[in-house]
Short mmCIF file of C-alpha atoms in Angstrom, two decimals:
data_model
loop_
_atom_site.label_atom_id
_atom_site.label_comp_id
_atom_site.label_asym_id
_atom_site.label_seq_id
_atom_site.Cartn_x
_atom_site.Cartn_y
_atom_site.Cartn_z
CA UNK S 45 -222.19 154.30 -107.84
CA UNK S 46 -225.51 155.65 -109.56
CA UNK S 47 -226.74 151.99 -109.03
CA UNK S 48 -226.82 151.76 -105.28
CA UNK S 49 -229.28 154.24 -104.95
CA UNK S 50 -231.77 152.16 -106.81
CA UNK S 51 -231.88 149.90 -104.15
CA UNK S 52 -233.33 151.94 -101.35
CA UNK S 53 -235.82 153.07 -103.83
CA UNK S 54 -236.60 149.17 -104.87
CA UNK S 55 -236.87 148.52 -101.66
CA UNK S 56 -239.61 151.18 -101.30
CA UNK S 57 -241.60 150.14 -104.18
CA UNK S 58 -241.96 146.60 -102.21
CA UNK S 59 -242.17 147.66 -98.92
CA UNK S 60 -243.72 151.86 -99.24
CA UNK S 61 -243.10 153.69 -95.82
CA UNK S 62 -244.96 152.53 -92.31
CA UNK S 63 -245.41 148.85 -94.20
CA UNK S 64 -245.56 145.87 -92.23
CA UNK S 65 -246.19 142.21 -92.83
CA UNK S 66 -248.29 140.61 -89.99
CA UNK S 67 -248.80 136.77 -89.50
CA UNK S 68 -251.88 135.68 -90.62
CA UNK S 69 -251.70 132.34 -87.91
CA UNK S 70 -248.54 132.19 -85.73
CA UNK S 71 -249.30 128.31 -85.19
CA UNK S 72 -247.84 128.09 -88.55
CA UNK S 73 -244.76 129.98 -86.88
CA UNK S 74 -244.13 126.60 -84.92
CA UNK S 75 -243.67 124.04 -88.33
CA UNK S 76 -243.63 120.40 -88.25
CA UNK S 77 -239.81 119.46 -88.76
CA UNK S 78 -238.77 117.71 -92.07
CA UNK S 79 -242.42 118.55 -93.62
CA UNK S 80 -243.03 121.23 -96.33
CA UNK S 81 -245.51 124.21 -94.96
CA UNK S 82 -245.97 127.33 -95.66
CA UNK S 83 -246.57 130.55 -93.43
CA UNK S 84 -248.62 133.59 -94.71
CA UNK S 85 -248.19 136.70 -93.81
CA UNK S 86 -250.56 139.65 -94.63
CA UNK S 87 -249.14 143.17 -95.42
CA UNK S 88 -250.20 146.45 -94.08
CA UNK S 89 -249.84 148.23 -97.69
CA UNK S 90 -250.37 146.80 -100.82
CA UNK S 91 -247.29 145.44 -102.24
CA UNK S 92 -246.45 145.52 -105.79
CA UNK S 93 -243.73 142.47 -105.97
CA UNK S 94 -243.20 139.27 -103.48
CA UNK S 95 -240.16 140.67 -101.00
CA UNK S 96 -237.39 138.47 -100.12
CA UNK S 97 -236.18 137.11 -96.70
CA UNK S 98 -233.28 135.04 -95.05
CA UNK S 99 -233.69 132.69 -92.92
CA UNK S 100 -231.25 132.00 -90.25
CA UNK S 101 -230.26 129.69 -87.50
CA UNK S 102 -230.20 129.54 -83.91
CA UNK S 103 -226.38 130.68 -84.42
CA UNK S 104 -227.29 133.32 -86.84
CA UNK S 105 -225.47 131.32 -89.82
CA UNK S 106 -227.53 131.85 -92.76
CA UNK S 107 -229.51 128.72 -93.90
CA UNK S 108 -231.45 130.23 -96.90
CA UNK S 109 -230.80 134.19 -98.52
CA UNK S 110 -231.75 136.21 -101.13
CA UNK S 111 -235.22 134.26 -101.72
CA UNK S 112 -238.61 135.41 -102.79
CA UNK S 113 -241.72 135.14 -100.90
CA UNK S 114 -244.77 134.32 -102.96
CA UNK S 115 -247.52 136.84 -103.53
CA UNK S 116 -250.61 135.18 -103.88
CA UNK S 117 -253.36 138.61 -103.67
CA UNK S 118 -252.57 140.66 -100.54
CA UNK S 119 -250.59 137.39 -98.67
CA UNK S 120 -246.98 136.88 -98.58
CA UNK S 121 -246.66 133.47 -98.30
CA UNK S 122 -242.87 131.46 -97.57
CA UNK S 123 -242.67 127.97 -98.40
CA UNK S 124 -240.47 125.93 -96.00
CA UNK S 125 -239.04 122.69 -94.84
CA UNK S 126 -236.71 122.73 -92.10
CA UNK S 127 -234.80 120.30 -90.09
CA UNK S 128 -235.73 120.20 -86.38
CA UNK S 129 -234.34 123.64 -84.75
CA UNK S 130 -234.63 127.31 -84.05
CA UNK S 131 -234.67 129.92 -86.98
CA UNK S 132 -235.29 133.34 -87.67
CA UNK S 133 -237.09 134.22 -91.19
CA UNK S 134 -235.98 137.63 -91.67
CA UNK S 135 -237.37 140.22 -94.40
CA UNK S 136 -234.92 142.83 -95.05
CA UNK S 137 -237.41 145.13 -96.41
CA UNK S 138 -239.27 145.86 -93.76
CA UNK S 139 -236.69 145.72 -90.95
CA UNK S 140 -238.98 142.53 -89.39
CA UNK S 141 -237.66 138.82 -88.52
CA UNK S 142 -240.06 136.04 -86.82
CA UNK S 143 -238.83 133.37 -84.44
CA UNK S 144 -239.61 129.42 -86.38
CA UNK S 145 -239.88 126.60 -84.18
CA UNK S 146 -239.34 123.27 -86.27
CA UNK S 147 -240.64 120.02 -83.89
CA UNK S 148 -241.64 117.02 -84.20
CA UNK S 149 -245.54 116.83 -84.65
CA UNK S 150 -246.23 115.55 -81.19
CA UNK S 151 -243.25 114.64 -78.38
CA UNK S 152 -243.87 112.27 -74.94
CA UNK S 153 -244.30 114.47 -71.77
CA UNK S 154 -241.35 114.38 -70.09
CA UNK S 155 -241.74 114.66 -66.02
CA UNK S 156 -238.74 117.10 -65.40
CA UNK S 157 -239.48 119.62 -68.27
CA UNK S 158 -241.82 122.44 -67.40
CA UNK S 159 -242.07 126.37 -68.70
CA UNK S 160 -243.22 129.72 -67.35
CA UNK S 161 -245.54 130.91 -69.83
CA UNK S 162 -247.22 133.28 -68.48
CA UNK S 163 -249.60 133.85 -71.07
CA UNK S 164 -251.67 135.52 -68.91
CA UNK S 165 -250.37 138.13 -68.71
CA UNK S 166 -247.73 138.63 -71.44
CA UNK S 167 -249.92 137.50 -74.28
CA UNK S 168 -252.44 139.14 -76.30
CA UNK S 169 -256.06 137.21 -75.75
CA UNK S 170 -256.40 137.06 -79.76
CA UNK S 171 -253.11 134.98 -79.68
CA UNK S 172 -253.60 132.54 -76.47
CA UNK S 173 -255.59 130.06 -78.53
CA UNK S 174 -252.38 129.23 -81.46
CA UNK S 175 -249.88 130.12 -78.02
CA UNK S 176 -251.59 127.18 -75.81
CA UNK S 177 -252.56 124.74 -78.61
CA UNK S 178 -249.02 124.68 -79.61
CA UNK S 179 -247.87 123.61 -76.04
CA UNK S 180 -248.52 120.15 -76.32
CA UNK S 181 -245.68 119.70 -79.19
CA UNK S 182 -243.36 120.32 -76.77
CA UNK S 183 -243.78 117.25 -74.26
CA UNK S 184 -244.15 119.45 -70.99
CA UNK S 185 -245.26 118.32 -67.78
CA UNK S 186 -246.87 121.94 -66.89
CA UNK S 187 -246.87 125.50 -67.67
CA UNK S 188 -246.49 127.88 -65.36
CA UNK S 189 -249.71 130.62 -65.25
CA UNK S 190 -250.09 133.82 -63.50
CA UNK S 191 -252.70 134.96 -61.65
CA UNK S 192 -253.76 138.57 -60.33
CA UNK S 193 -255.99 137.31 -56.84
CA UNK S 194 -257.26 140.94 -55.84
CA UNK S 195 -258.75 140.91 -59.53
CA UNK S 196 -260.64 137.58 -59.39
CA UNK S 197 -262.04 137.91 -56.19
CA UNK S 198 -261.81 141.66 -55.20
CA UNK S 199 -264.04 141.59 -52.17
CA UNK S 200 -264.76 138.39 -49.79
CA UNK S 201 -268.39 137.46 -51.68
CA UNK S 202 -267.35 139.08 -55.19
CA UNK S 203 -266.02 136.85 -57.83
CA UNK S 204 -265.25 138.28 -61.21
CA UNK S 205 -263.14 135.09 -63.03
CA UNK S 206 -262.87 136.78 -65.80
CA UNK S 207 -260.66 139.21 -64.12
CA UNK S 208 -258.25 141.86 -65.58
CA UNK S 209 -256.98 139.76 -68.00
CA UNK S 210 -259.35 136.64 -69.89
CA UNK S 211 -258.01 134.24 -66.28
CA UNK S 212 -261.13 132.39 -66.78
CA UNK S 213 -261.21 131.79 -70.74
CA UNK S 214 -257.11 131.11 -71.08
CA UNK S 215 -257.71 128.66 -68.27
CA UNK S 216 -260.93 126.91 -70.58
CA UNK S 217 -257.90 126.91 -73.60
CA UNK S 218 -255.69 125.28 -71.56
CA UNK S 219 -258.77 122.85 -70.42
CA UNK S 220 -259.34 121.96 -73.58
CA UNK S 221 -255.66 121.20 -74.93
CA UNK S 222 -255.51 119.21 -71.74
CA UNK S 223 -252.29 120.95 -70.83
CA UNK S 224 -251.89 121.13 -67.28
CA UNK S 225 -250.80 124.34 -65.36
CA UNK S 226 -248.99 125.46 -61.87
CA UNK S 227 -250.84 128.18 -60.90
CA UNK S 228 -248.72 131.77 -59.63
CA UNK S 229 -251.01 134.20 -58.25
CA UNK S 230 -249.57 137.76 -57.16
CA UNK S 231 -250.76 139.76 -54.68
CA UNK S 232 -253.59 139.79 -51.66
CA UNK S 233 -257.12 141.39 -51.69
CA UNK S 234 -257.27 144.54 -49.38
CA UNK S 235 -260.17 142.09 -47.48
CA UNK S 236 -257.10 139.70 -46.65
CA UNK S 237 -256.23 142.54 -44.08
CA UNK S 238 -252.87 143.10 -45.82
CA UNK S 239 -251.18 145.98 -45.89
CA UNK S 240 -248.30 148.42 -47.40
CA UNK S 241 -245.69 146.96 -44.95
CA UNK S 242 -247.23 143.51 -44.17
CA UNK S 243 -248.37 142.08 -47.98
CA UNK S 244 -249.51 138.57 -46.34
CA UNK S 245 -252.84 137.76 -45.92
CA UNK S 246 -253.81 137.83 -41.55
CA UNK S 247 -257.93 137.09 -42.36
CA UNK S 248 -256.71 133.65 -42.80
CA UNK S 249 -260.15 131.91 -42.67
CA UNK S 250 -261.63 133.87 -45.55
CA UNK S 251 -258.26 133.75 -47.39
CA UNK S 252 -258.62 129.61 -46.99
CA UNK S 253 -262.51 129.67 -47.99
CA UNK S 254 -260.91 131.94 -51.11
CA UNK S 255 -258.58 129.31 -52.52
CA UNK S 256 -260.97 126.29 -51.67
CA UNK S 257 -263.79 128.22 -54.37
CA UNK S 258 -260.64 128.94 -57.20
CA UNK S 259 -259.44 125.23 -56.46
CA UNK S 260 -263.17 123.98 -57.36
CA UNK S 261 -263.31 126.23 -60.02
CA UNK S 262 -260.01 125.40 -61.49
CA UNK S 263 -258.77 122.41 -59.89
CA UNK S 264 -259.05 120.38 -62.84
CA UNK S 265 -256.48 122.25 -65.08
CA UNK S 266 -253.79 122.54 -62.04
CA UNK S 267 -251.01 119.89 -61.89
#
């Protein structure tokens, strides 16, 4: 029995308490399928051996256990080659596990196959640019965006693209991939003349002059 408590204590001398292992690029968390890559991770601690993970399927049935990650200096790096599908790479150690998308390296949009994305708002800015260039593996028509109007445009004359949230520099990412978008926006300026039990817009003429100024601002990324 004496030897089971060495592994707790193994596990320590990996992965010392409040240690985490952060992906250096989560692109790399989206693999071509049937092609070797490899996905780095950097640890919060210094670690003194490589830990080892499992990697799973989209059942749960495990695909690959008991391997070791390669240390190369402070990254963790996991060599792979999977068949097209959805996995989870789990590292014991630390109590962590990171979703793997294996695709093809490009796919034909298909018409009838869109996504709400919202990176907007549910994304951190530092990870929209890997989040939106990997879109166009995925053969979508459009991704569905989220917009907060009152913040853009918070008084008839004001505009203020940037907004709460990076609107106008997730929208030049998006540009750029050339992945189109169906824009969502939520709520109505206070200038709209809405109110607590009427949330629709009654200044309708300033409300239309609104949307024709985001339309020429972002017409070109909108489906």
């Amino acid at each position: 029995m004496k030897s089971l408590h060495l592994v707790p204590f193994l596990c320590l001398l990996v992965f010392p308490a409040r240690a985490e292992i952060i992906p250096v690029d989560i692109s790399k968390l989206l693999p071509a399928a049937d092609q070797s890559a490899i996905v780095a991770f950097r640890s919060s601690v210094s670690l003194t051996a490589a830990p080892a993970f499992q990697l799973r399927d989209y059942a749960g049935n495990l695909v690959q256990g008991a391997d070791k990650a390669t240390l190369e200096g402070d990254l963790v790096e996991v060599p792979l080659s999977l068949p097209q599908g959805f996995y989870s790479l789990e590292f014991p150690a630390s109590h962590q596990s990171f979703g793997l998308i294996a695709l093809p390296p490009a796919a034909p949009v298909d018409p009838l196959f869109s996504i709400d994305a919202s990176l907007s708002w549910i994304a951190p800015e530092p990870l929209r640019p890997a989040l939106v260039g990997g879109l166009s593996r995925y053969g979508l028509n459009l991704v569905r965006e989220r917009l907060s109007w009152p913040s853009i445009n918070p008084a008839p004359n004001a505009w203020n693209w940037t907004g709460n949230n990076h609107y106008e520099e997730t929208r030049q990412l998006y540009r750029k991939s050339g992945q189109k978008i169906l824009e969502l926006f939520h709520g109505a300026p206070d200038w709209t003349g809405k109110t607590a039990t009427n949330k629709y817009p009654d200044n309708l003429p300033d409300t239309a002059r609104s949307w024709e100024t985001i339309g020429k601002r972002w017409n070109d990324v909108w489906g």
